[in-house]
Amino acid sequence: MDPKSLRNYIYIIGGPIVIILVWWIFSAVNTMFEDPLISPLFLADPFAVLQTTISLFRADTIETDIFNTLRRVLAGFLLGAVIGVPLGIIIGYFRRIGDALEFIIDFFRSLPAAALFPFFIMVFGVGEFSKIGVAAFSSSLIILVNTTYGVRGVKELRLMAARLFKLSNAKIFYAIILPESFPHIFAGLRIAISYSMILVIFTEMFIGTETGLGKRIIESQEVYRTAEMFAAIILAGILGYIINKALLFVERRMITWEGKA
Amino acid sequence: MRPAFSGTHFLCYTKSTSMPFITVRDISYSYIHMQKGIRRQNAVLDSVSFEAEKGELITLFGPNGSGKSTLFRIISGLEDAHTGEVRIGGTPPARARIGFVFQDYRSSMLPWRSVVDNVALALEARGNMKHTAIGKTALGYLRQVKMEEYADRRFWELSGGQSQSVAIARALAYSPDVFLLDEPFSALDFEITLQMMLLFLDVWSKNKITTLFISHQIEEAVFLADRVIVLSPRPGRIQEIIPVPLSRPRHPSMLTTPEFFTTRNNVLAAFRRGLQTSYGS
């Protein structure tokens, strides 16, 4: 390994280590006082969190939570993509339809999706679909808007070249418009999966959920199992991070030309 | 002294017996825009007429805003003229095959396709080729512009000159009736431009494709052409059509001959007369 990349790794690993160290020192010092700044009941030190995490995995209970959260995030996200991408393409391609729907889309995009959750529960019940539905609602709008921008942003010169080649509309669509809007579509997908994650964790905290990281967080908070709460929060963070990186990996594989042309 | 082909005598053929291949007759075009609620017309082209022989190479030289690019859009059938008509091989432009090379190679090529697949797009457009033959044929066109070894590269790995070589190969692969090149080398430096001119002349002479070439560099306009069409400032009119007496094949050494300088000066004089008639008084 050359020294430059070694130094990079030191920085990359060093940052999180410093933060954990600060956390550990703070919680250690905190417990030394007779009248601590934060009650130890609300603050778990990193080792307790780590121990709890290990025991949660040993007990084979947290996997179900992670799996169910992941399942809902992906379901909401995919449903959003299935709705958002084709609609975005139609709205971007047919300008008149876009003009007609612009206000409605802007309105729903400005509406925090979480505000719709009670309504979704009313309509779909407390089961799975109300959670997935809210995530899908939010995802689809973000994906739709980004796809529309992508389709509308196709370079005029490329379309001109295609028309001079007398390509059919279908060919122009899948040989030029679609690949050219991929970077925008993917940007939408990445924002959407984060939103899906936020909304699933949030909705899991409500009544009617049996499993899920959101459920685990709220449940341990209610009974002051602080270490377990932190463990679930950190696991949710790790899950979100992995999902994002996975999507970025797919994006880099599919879109090699971004920012270069 | 009047030049041989002045504005009023533009309907002169180099060979009076043959039929012209491209006929541009009385083309006028105006942009219509609203200004303070009033509909205004901005004339861009004013009764432009000229003809091109089959296999001829004509350059269009004129000041900015003389409607050269608009004229190309009309000749290629992307835009309809307000008056006049264009015929290519006797048919309207919409039915002719146009091999177009744009100035902006970055936004006219497809960056998600490799170099060879960009050329393949033109073959796909021809619609008469088997899928398996396309790749091999595309490579053949790249060979013509000496870009075969870059077949699997992407455009961001190519220089401007290399990209325009591929653009020429792509236009050629469409097996066009007409080449239209809109300032294809103006973003390149002098040395590369010279190389590209020679490359293009090589492709042109081997394939005998009737070519219209917009240039804003006087040396380029003269060096390439059989005839130079000098346009006046907006609204673009044909100021003069000046034949180039240099022999073919062209060689860079011709850039320093008296014939070249005389023609260049004639073009420049016509260009200046155009400016004077428009802005003179």
Coordinates of N, CA, C and O in Angstrom, one line a residue, chain A residues 68-236:
Chain A
N68 N -37.4 -6.9 8.4 CA -38.7 -6.4 8.1 C -38.6 -4.9 7.7 O -39.3 -4.4 6.8
T69 N -37.7 -4.2 8.4 CA -37.5 -2.8 8.0 C -37.0 -2.7 6.6 O -37.5 -2.0 5.8
L70 N -36.0 -3.5 6.3 CA -35.4 -3.5 5.0 C -36.4 -3.9 3.9 O -36.5 -3.2 2.8
R71 N -37.3 -4.9 4.2 CA -38.3 -5.3 3.3 C -39.3 -4.2 3.0 O -39.6 -3.9 1.8
R72 N -39.6 -3.4 4.0 CA -40.6 -2.3 3.9 C -40.0 -1.2 3.1 O -40.6 -0.6 2.2
V73 N -38.7 -0.9 3.4 CA -38.0 0.2 2.7 C -37.9 -0.1 1.2 O -38.2 0.7 0.4
L74 N -37.5 -1.4 0.9 CA -37.3 -1.7 -0.5 C -38.7 -1.8 -1.2 O -38.8 -1.3 -2.3
A75 N -39.7 -2.3 -0.5 CA -41.0 -2.4 -1.1 C -41.6 -1.0 -1.4 O -42.0 -0.7 -2.5
G76 N -41.4 0.0 -0.5 CA -41.9 1.3 -0.7 C -41.1 2.0 -1.8 O -41.7 2.6 -2.7
F77 N -39.8 1.8 -1.8 CA -38.9 2.4 -2.8 C -39.2 1.8 -4.2 O -39.4 2.6 -5.1
L78 N -39.4 0.5 -4.3 CA -39.6 -0.1 -5.6 C -41.0 0.3 -6.1 O -41.1 0.6 -7.3
L79 N -41.9 0.3 -5.2 CA -43.3 0.7 -5.7 C -43.2 2.2 -6.2 O -43.8 2.5 -7.2
G80 N -42.5 3.0 -5.4 CA -42.3 4.4 -5.8 C -41.6 4.5 -7.2 O -42.0 5.3 -8.0
A81 N -40.6 3.6 -7.4 CA -39.9 3.7 -8.7 C -40.8 3.2 -9.8 O -40.8 3.8 -10.9
V82 N -41.6 2.2 -9.6 CA -42.5 1.6 -10.6 C -43.5 2.7 -11.0 O -43.9 2.8 -12.2
I83 N -43.9 3.5 -10.0 CA -44.9 4.5 -10.4 C -44.2 5.8 -10.9 O -44.6 6.3 -11.9
G84 N -43.1 6.1 -10.2 CA -42.5 7.4 -10.5 C -41.7 7.5 -11.8 O -41.8 8.5 -12.5
V85 N -41.0 6.4 -12.2 CA -40.2 6.5 -13.4 C -41.1 6.6 -14.7 O -41.0 7.6 -15.5
P86 N -42.1 5.7 -14.9 CA -42.9 5.8 -16.1 C -43.7 7.1 -16.1 O -43.8 7.8 -17.1
L87 N -44.3 7.5 -14.9 CA -45.0 8.8 -14.9 C -44.1 10.0 -15.2 O -44.5 10.9 -16.0
G88 N -42.9 10.0 -14.7 CA -42.0 11.0 -14.9 C -41.6 11.1 -16.4 O -41.5 12.2 -17.0
I89 N -41.5 10.0 -17.0 CA -41.1 9.9 -18.4 C -42.3 10.5 -19.3 O -42.1 11.4 -20.1
I90 N -43.5 10.1 -18.9 CA -44.7 10.6 -19.7 C -44.8 12.1 -19.5 O -44.9 12.9 -20.4
I91 N -44.6 12.6 -18.2 CA -44.8 14.0 -18.0 C -43.7 14.8 -18.6 O -43.9 15.9 -19.1
G92 N -42.4 14.2 -18.6 CA -41.3 14.9 -19.2 C -41.4 15.0 -20.8 O -41.1 15.9 -21.4
Y93 N -42.0 13.9 -21.3 CA -42.0 13.7 -22.8 C -43.1 14.6 -23.4 O -43.0 15.2 -24.4
F94 N -44.3 14.5 -22.7 CA -45.4 15.2 -23.2 C -45.6 16.5 -22.4 O -46.2 16.5 -21.3
R95 N -45.1 17.6 -22.9 CA -45.1 18.8 -22.2 C -46.4 19.3 -21.7 O -46.6 19.8 -20.6
R96 N -47.5 19.1 -22.5 CA -48.8 19.5 -22.2 C -49.3 18.8 -20.9 O -49.9 19.4 -20.0
I97 N -49.0 17.5 -20.8 CA -49.5 16.7 -19.7 C -48.7 17.3 -18.4 O -49.3 17.5 -17.4
G98 N -47.4 17.6 -18.7 CA -46.6 18.1 -17.6 C -47.2 19.4 -17.1 O -47.3 19.7 -15.9
D99 N -47.6 20.3 -18.0 CA -48.1 21.6 -17.6 C -49.4 21.4 -16.8 O -49.7 22.1 -15.8
A100 N -50.2 20.4 -17.3 CA -51.5 20.2 -16.6 C -51.3 19.7 -15.2 O -52.1 20.0 -14.3
L101 N -50.3 18.9 -15.0 CA -50.1 18.3 -13.7 C -49.1 19.0 -12.7 O -48.9 18.6 -11.6
E102 N -48.5 20.0 -13.3 CA -47.4 20.7 -12.5 C -47.8 21.1 -11.1 O -47.1 20.8 -10.1
F103 N -49.0 21.8 -11.0 CA -49.4 22.3 -9.7 C -49.7 21.1 -8.7 O -49.2 21.2 -7.6
I104 N -50.4 20.1 -9.2 CA -50.7 19.0 -8.3 C -49.4 18.3 -7.8 O -49.3 18.1 -6.6
I105 N -48.5 18.1 -8.7 CA -47.2 17.5 -8.3 C -46.5 18.3 -7.3 O -46.0 17.9 -6.3
D106 N -46.4 19.6 -7.6 CA -45.7 20.5 -6.7 C -46.3 20.6 -5.3 O -45.7 20.6 -4.3
F107 N -47.7 20.5 -5.3 CA -48.4 20.5 -4.1 C -48.0 19.3 -3.2 O -47.6 19.4 -2.1
F108 N -48.2 18.1 -3.8 CA -48.0 16.9 -3.1 C -46.5 16.7 -2.7 O -46.2 16.2 -1.7
R109 N -45.6 17.3 -3.5 CA -44.2 17.2 -3.2 C -43.9 18.1 -2.0 O -43.0 17.8 -1.2
S110 N -44.6 19.2 -1.9 CA -44.4 20.1 -0.7 C -45.0 19.5 0.6 O -44.7 20.0 1.7
L111 N -45.9 18.6 0.4 CA -46.6 18.1 1.6 C -45.8 17.0 2.3 O -45.4 16.1 1.6
P112 N -45.5 17.2 3.6 CA -44.7 16.1 4.2 C -45.5 14.8 4.2 O -46.6 14.8 4.7
A113 N -44.9 13.8 3.7 CA -45.6 12.5 3.5 C -46.0 11.9 4.9 O -47.1 11.3 4.9
A114 N -45.3 12.3 5.9 CA -45.7 11.7 7.3 C -47.0 12.2 7.7 O -47.8 11.5 8.4
A115 N -47.4 13.4 7.2 CA -48.7 13.9 7.5 C -49.9 13.1 7.0 O -51.0 13.1 7.5
L116 N -49.5 12.3 6.0 CA -50.6 11.4 5.4 C -50.7 10.1 6.1 O -51.7 9.3 5.8
F117 N -49.8 9.8 7.0 CA -49.8 8.4 7.6 C -51.1 8.1 8.3 O -51.7 7.0 8.1
P118 N -51.7 9.0 9.1 CA -53.0 8.7 9.8 C -54.1 8.4 8.7 O -54.8 7.5 8.9
F119 N -54.0 9.1 7.7 CA -55.0 8.9 6.6 C -54.8 7.5 6.0 O -55.8 6.8 5.7
F120 N -53.5 7.1 5.8 CA -53.2 5.8 5.2 C -53.7 4.7 6.1 O -54.2 3.7 5.7
I121 N -53.5 4.9 7.5 CA -54.0 3.9 8.4 C -55.5 3.8 8.3 O -56.0 2.7 8.3
M122 N -56.1 4.9 8.2 CA -57.6 4.9 8.1 C -58.0 4.1 6.9 O -59.0 3.3 6.9
V123 N -57.3 4.3 5.8 CA -57.7 3.6 4.5 C -57.3 2.2 4.5 O -58.0 1.3 4.1
F124 N -56.0 2.0 4.8 CA -55.4 0.6 4.5 C -55.3 -0.2 5.8 O -54.8 -1.3 5.8
G125 N -55.7 0.4 7.0 CA -55.6 -0.3 8.2 C -54.2 -0.2 8.8 O -53.3 0.4 8.2
V126 N -54.0 -0.8 10.0 CA -52.7 -0.7 10.7 C -51.6 -1.7 10.1 O -50.5 -1.7 10.6
G127 N -51.9 -2.4 9.1 CA -51.0 -3.5 8.6 C -49.8 -2.9 7.9 O -49.5 -1.7 8.0
E128 N -49.3 -3.8 7.0 CA -48.1 -3.4 6.3 C -48.3 -2.3 5.3 O -47.4 -1.4 5.2
F129 N -49.4 -2.3 4.6 CA -49.5 -1.5 3.4 C -49.5 0.0 3.8 O -49.0 0.8 3.0
S130 N -50.0 0.4 4.9 CA -50.0 1.8 5.3 C -48.6 2.3 5.4 O -48.3 3.5 5.0
K131 N -47.7 1.5 5.9 CA -46.3 2.0 6.1 C -45.6 2.0 4.7 O -45.0 3.0 4.3
I132 N -45.8 0.9 4.0 CA -45.1 0.9 2.6 C -45.7 1.9 1.7 O -45.0 2.6 0.9
G133 N -47.0 2.2 1.9 CA -47.7 3.2 1.1 C -47.2 4.6 1.3 O -47.0 5.3 0.3
V134 N -47.0 4.9 2.5 CA -46.4 6.3 2.8 C -45.0 6.4 2.2 O -44.7 7.4 1.5
A135 N -44.2 5.4 2.3 CA -42.8 5.4 1.8 C -42.9 5.5 0.2 O -42.2 6.2 -0.4
A136 N -43.9 4.7 -0.3 CA -44.0 4.7 -1.8 C -44.5 6.0 -2.3 O -44.0 6.5 -3.4
F137 N -45.4 6.6 -1.6 CA -45.9 7.9 -1.9 C -44.8 9.0 -2.1 O -44.7 9.7 -3.1
S138 N -44.0 9.0 -1.0 CA -42.9 10.0 -1.0 C -41.9 9.7 -2.1 O -41.4 10.6 -2.8
S139 N -41.5 8.4 -2.2 CA -40.5 8.0 -3.1 C -40.9 8.3 -4.6 O -40.2 8.9 -5.4
S140 N -42.2 8.0 -4.8 CA -42.6 8.1 -6.2 C -42.6 9.6 -6.7 O -42.2 9.9 -7.8
L141 N -42.9 10.5 -5.8 CA -42.9 11.9 -6.2 C -41.5 12.4 -6.5 O -41.3 13.1 -7.4
I142 N -40.6 12.0 -5.6 CA -39.2 12.4 -5.8 C -38.6 11.9 -7.1 O -38.0 12.6 -7.9
I143 N -38.9 10.6 -7.3 CA -38.4 9.9 -8.5 C -39.1 10.5 -9.8 O -38.4 10.8 -10.8
L144 N -40.4 10.8 -9.7 CA -41.1 11.4 -10.8 C -40.5 12.7 -11.2 O -40.2 13.0 -12.4
V145 N -40.3 13.6 -10.2 CA -39.8 14.9 -10.5 C -38.4 14.9 -11.1 O -38.1 15.5 -12.2
N146 N -37.5 14.0 -10.6 CA -36.2 13.9 -11.1 C -36.2 13.3 -12.5 O -35.5 13.7 -13.4
T147 N -37.1 12.3 -12.8 CA -37.2 11.7 -14.1 C -37.6 12.7 -15.1 O -37.1 12.8 -16.2
T148 N -38.6 13.5 -14.7 CA -39.1 14.6 -15.6 C -38.0 15.5 -16.0 O -37.9 15.9 -17.2
Y149 N -37.2 16.0 -15.0 CA -36.1 16.9 -15.3 C -35.1 16.2 -16.3 O -34.6 16.8 -17.2
G150 N -34.9 14.9 -16.0 CA -34.0 14.2 -16.9 C -34.4 14.1 -18.3 O -33.7 14.4 -19.3
V151 N -35.7 13.8 -18.5 CA -36.2 13.7 -19.9 C -36.3 15.0 -20.6 O -35.9 15.1 -21.7
R152 N -36.6 16.1 -19.8 CA -36.6 17.4 -20.4 C -35.3 18.0 -20.7 O -35.1 18.9 -21.5
G153 N -34.3 17.4 -20.0 CA -32.9 18.0 -20.1 C -32.1 17.4 -21.3 O -30.9 17.6 -21.4
V154 N -32.7 16.6 -22.1 CA -32.0 15.9 -23.2 C -31.5 17.0 -24.1 O -32.2 18.0 -24.4
K155 N -30.2 16.9 -24.5 CA -29.5 17.9 -25.3 C -30.2 18.0 -26.7 O -30.4 17.0 -27.4
E156 N -30.5 19.3 -27.0 CA -31.2 19.5 -28.3 C -30.5 19.0 -29.5 O -31.0 18.5 -30.4
L157 N -29.1 19.2 -29.4 CA -28.3 18.7 -30.6 C -28.4 17.2 -30.8 O -28.4 16.8 -31.9
R158 N -28.5 16.5 -29.7 CA -28.6 15.0 -29.9 C -30.0 14.6 -30.5 O -30.0 13.8 -31.4
L159 N -31.0 15.4 -30.1 CA -32.3 15.1 -30.7 C -32.3 15.5 -32.2 O -32.9 14.8 -33.1
M160 N -31.6 16.6 -32.5 CA -31.5 17.1 -33.9 C -30.7 16.0 -34.7 O -31.2 15.7 -35.8
A161 N -29.6 15.5 -34.2 CA -28.9 14.4 -34.9 C -29.8 13.2 -35.1 O -29.8 12.7 -36.2
A162 N -30.6 12.9 -34.1 CA -31.5 11.7 -34.2 C -32.5 12.0 -35.3 O -32.8 11.1 -36.1
R163 N -33.1 13.2 -35.3 CA -34.1 13.5 -36.3 C -33.5 13.5 -37.7 O -34.1 13.1 -38.7
L164 N -32.2 13.9 -37.8 CA -31.6 13.9 -39.2 C -31.3 12.5 -39.6 O -31.4 12.2 -40.8
F165 N -31.1 11.6 -38.7 CA -31.0 10.2 -39.0 C -32.4 9.5 -39.3 O -32.5 8.3 -39.5
K166 N -33.4 10.3 -39.1 CA -34.8 9.9 -39.4 C -35.1 8.6 -38.5 O -35.8 7.7 -38.9
L167 N -34.6 8.7 -37.3 CA -34.9 7.6 -36.3 C -36.4 7.7 -35.9 O -36.9 8.8 -35.8
S168 N -37.0 6.5 -35.6 CA -38.4 6.5 -35.2 C -38.5 7.1 -33.8 O -37.5 7.1 -33.1
N169 N -39.6 7.6 -33.4 CA -39.8 8.1 -32.1 C -39.4 7.1 -31.0 O -38.8 7.5 -30.0
A170 N -39.8 5.8 -31.2 CA -39.5 4.8 -30.3 C -38.0 4.6 -30.1 O -37.4 4.6 -29.0
K171 N -37.3 4.6 -31.3 CA -35.8 4.5 -31.2 C -35.2 5.7 -30.6 O -34.2 5.6 -29.8
I172 N -35.7 6.9 -30.9 CA -35.1 8.1 -30.2 C -35.3 8.0 -28.8 O -34.4 8.3 -28.0
F173 N -36.5 7.5 -28.4 CA -36.8 7.4 -26.9 C -35.8 6.4 -26.2 O -35.1 6.8 -25.3
Y174 N -35.6 5.2 -26.7 CA -34.8 4.3 -25.9 C -33.3 4.4 -26.3 O -32.4 4.0 -25.5
A175 N -32.9 5.0 -27.4 CA -31.5 5.1 -27.7 C -30.9 6.4 -27.2 O -29.7 6.6 -27.0
I176 N -31.8 7.4 -27.0 CA -31.2 8.8 -26.6 C -31.9 9.3 -25.4 O -31.2 9.6 -24.4
I177 N -33.2 9.5 -25.4 CA -33.9 10.1 -24.2 C -33.7 9.3 -23.0 O -33.3 9.9 -21.9
L178 N -33.9 8.0 -23.0 CA -33.8 7.2 -21.8 C -32.4 7.2 -21.2 O -32.2 7.5 -20.1
P179 N -31.3 6.8 -22.0 CA -30.0 6.9 -21.4 C -29.6 8.2 -21.0 O -28.9 8.4 -19.9
E180 N -30.0 9.3 -21.7 CA -29.6 10.6 -21.3 C -30.2 11.0 -19.9 O -29.7 11.8 -19.2
S181 N -31.4 10.5 -19.7 CA -32.1 10.9 -18.4 C -31.7 9.9 -17.2 O -32.1 10.2 -16.1
F182 N -30.9 8.9 -17.5 CA -30.5 8.0 -16.4 C -29.8 8.7 -15.2 O -30.2 8.3 -14.1
P183 N -28.9 9.6 -15.5 CA -28.2 10.2 -14.3 C -29.3 10.9 -13.4 O -29.2 10.8 -12.2
H184 N -30.2 11.6 -14.0 CA -31.2 12.2 -13.2 C -32.2 11.2 -12.5 O -32.5 11.4 -11.3
I185 N -32.5 10.2 -13.2 CA -33.4 9.2 -12.6 C -32.7 8.6 -11.4 O -33.3 8.4 -10.3
F186 N -31.4 8.3 -11.5 CA -30.7 7.7 -10.4 C -30.5 8.6 -9.3 O -30.6 8.2 -8.1
A187 N -30.3 9.9 -9.6 CA -30.3 10.9 -8.5 C -31.6 10.8 -7.7 O -31.6 10.8 -6.4
G188 N -32.7 10.7 -8.4 CA -34.0 10.6 -7.8 C -34.1 9.4 -6.9 O -34.6 9.4 -5.8
L189 N -33.6 8.3 -7.5 CA -33.7 7.0 -6.8 C -32.9 7.0 -5.5 O -33.4 6.5 -4.4
R190 N -31.8 7.7 -5.5 CA -31.0 7.7 -4.2 C -31.6 8.6 -3.2 O -31.6 8.2 -2.0
I191 N -32.2 9.7 -3.6 CA -32.9 10.5 -2.6 C -34.1 9.7 -2.1 O -34.4 9.7 -0.9
A192 N -34.8 9.1 -3.0 CA -36.1 8.4 -2.7 C -35.8 7.2 -1.7 O -36.6 7.0 -0.7
I193 N -34.7 6.5 -1.8 CA -34.5 5.4 -0.9 C -34.2 5.9 0.5 O -34.6 5.3 1.5
S194 N -33.6 7.1 0.6 CA -33.4 7.6 1.9 C -34.7 8.1 2.5 O -34.9 7.8 3.7
Y195 N -35.6 8.7 1.7 CA -36.9 9.1 2.2 C -37.7 7.8 2.6 O -38.4 7.9 3.7
S196 N -37.6 6.8 1.9 CA -38.3 5.6 2.2 C -37.9 5.0 3.5 O -38.7 4.6 4.4
M197 N -36.6 5.1 3.7 CA -36.0 4.6 5.0 C -36.5 5.5 6.2 O -37.0 4.9 7.2
I198 N -36.5 6.8 6.0 CA -37.0 7.7 7.1 C -38.4 7.4 7.4 O -38.8 7.2 8.6
L199 N -39.2 7.2 6.4 CA -40.7 7.1 6.6 C -41.0 5.7 7.2 O -41.9 5.6 8.0
V200 N -40.3 4.7 6.8 CA -40.5 3.4 7.3 C -40.2 3.3 8.8 O -41.0 2.9 9.7
I201 N -39.0 3.8 9.2 CA -38.6 3.9 10.6 C -39.6 4.7 11.4 O -40.1 4.2 12.5
F202 N -40.1 5.8 10.8 CA -41.0 6.6 11.5 C -42.4 5.9 11.7 O -42.9 5.9 12.8
T203 N -42.9 5.3 10.7 CA -44.2 4.7 10.8 C -44.2 3.4 11.6 O -45.2 3.1 12.2
E204 N -43.0 2.8 11.7 CA -42.9 1.6 12.5 C -43.1 1.9 14.0 O -43.3 1.1 14.8
M205 N -42.9 3.2 14.4 CA -43.0 3.6 15.8 C -44.5 3.7 16.2 O -44.8 3.9 17.4
F206 N -45.4 3.6 15.2 CA -46.8 3.7 15.6 C -47.5 2.4 15.9 O -46.9 1.3 15.6
I207 N -48.6 2.5 16.4 CA -49.4 1.3 16.8 C -49.6 0.3 15.6 O -49.7 0.7 14.5
G208 N -49.6 -0.9 15.9 CA -50.0 -1.9 14.9 C -48.7 -2.6 14.3 O -48.8 -3.4 13.4
T209 N -47.5 -2.2 14.7 CA -46.3 -2.8 14.2 C -45.8 -3.8 15.2 O -45.7 -3.6 16.4
E210 N -45.5 -5.0 14.6 CA -44.9 -6.1 15.5 C -43.4 -6.0 15.5 O -42.8 -6.2 16.5
T211 N -42.8 -5.9 14.3 CA -41.4 -5.9 14.2 C -40.9 -4.7 13.4 O -41.7 -4.1 12.6
G212 N -39.6 -4.5 13.5 CA -39.0 -3.4 12.7 C -38.1 -2.6 13.6 O -38.3 -2.6 14.8
L213 N -37.1 -1.9 13.0 CA -36.1 -1.2 13.8 C -36.8 0.0 14.5 O -36.4 0.4 15.6
G214 N -37.7 0.6 13.8 CA -38.5 1.7 14.4 C -39.2 1.3 15.7 O -39.2 2.0 16.7
K215 N -39.8 0.1 15.5 CA -40.6 -0.5 16.7 C -39.6 -0.7 17.8 O -39.9 -0.4 19.0
R216 N -38.4 -1.3 17.5 CA -37.4 -1.6 18.5 C -37.0 -0.3 19.2 O -36.8 -0.3 20.5
I217 N -36.8 0.7 18.5 CA -36.3 2.0 19.0 C -37.3 2.5 20.0 O -37.0 2.9 21.2
I218 N -38.6 2.6 19.6 CA -39.6 3.2 20.4 C -39.9 2.3 21.7 O -40.1 2.9 22.8
E219 N -39.8 1.0 21.5 CA -40.1 0.1 22.6 C -39.0 0.2 23.7 O -39.4 0.3 24.8
S220 N -37.8 0.2 23.2 CA -36.7 0.3 24.2 C -36.6 1.6 24.9 O -36.3 1.8 26.1
Q221 N -37.1 2.7 24.2 CA -37.1 4.0 24.8 C -38.2 4.0 25.9 O -38.0 4.6 26.9
E222 N -39.3 3.4 25.6 CA -40.4 3.4 26.6 C -40.1 2.8 27.9 O -40.6 3.2 28.9
V223 N -39.2 1.8 27.8 CA -38.8 1.1 29.1 C -37.4 1.4 29.5 O -36.8 0.7 30.3
Y224 N -36.8 2.5 29.0 CA -35.5 3.0 29.3 C -34.4 1.9 29.1 O -33.4 1.9 29.9
R225 N -34.5 1.1 28.1 CA -33.4 0.2 27.8 C -32.5 1.1 26.8 O -32.6 0.8 25.6
T226 N -31.8 2.0 27.3 CA -31.1 3.0 26.5 C -30.1 2.4 25.6 O -30.0 2.7 24.4
A227 N -29.3 1.4 26.1 CA -28.3 0.8 25.2 C -28.9 0.1 24.0 O -28.4 0.2 22.9
E228 N -30.1 -0.5 24.3 CA -30.8 -1.2 23.2 C -31.3 -0.2 22.2 O -31.2 -0.4 21.0
M229 N -31.8 0.9 22.7 CA -32.3 2.0 21.8 C -31.1 2.5 20.9 O -31.3 2.6 19.7
F230 N -30.0 2.7 21.5 CA -28.9 3.2 20.7 C -28.4 2.1 19.7 O -28.1 2.5 18.6
A231 N -28.4 0.9 20.2 CA -28.0 -0.2 19.3 C -29.0 -0.2 18.0 O -28.5 -0.3 16.9
A232 N -30.3 -0.1 18.3 CA -31.2 -0.1 17.1 C -31.0 1.1 16.2 O -31.1 1.0 15.0
I233 N -30.8 2.3 16.9 CA -30.5 3.5 16.1 C -29.3 3.3 15.2 O -29.3 3.6 14.0
I234 N -28.2 2.8 15.8 CA -27.0 2.7 15.0 C -27.2 1.6 13.9 O -26.7 1.8 12.8
L235 N -27.9 0.6 14.2 CA -28.2 -0.5 13.2 C -29.0 0.2 12.0 O -28.8 -0.1 10.9
A236 N -30.0 1.0 12.4 CA -30.8 1.7 11.3 C -29.8 2.6 10.5 O -30.0 2.6 9.2

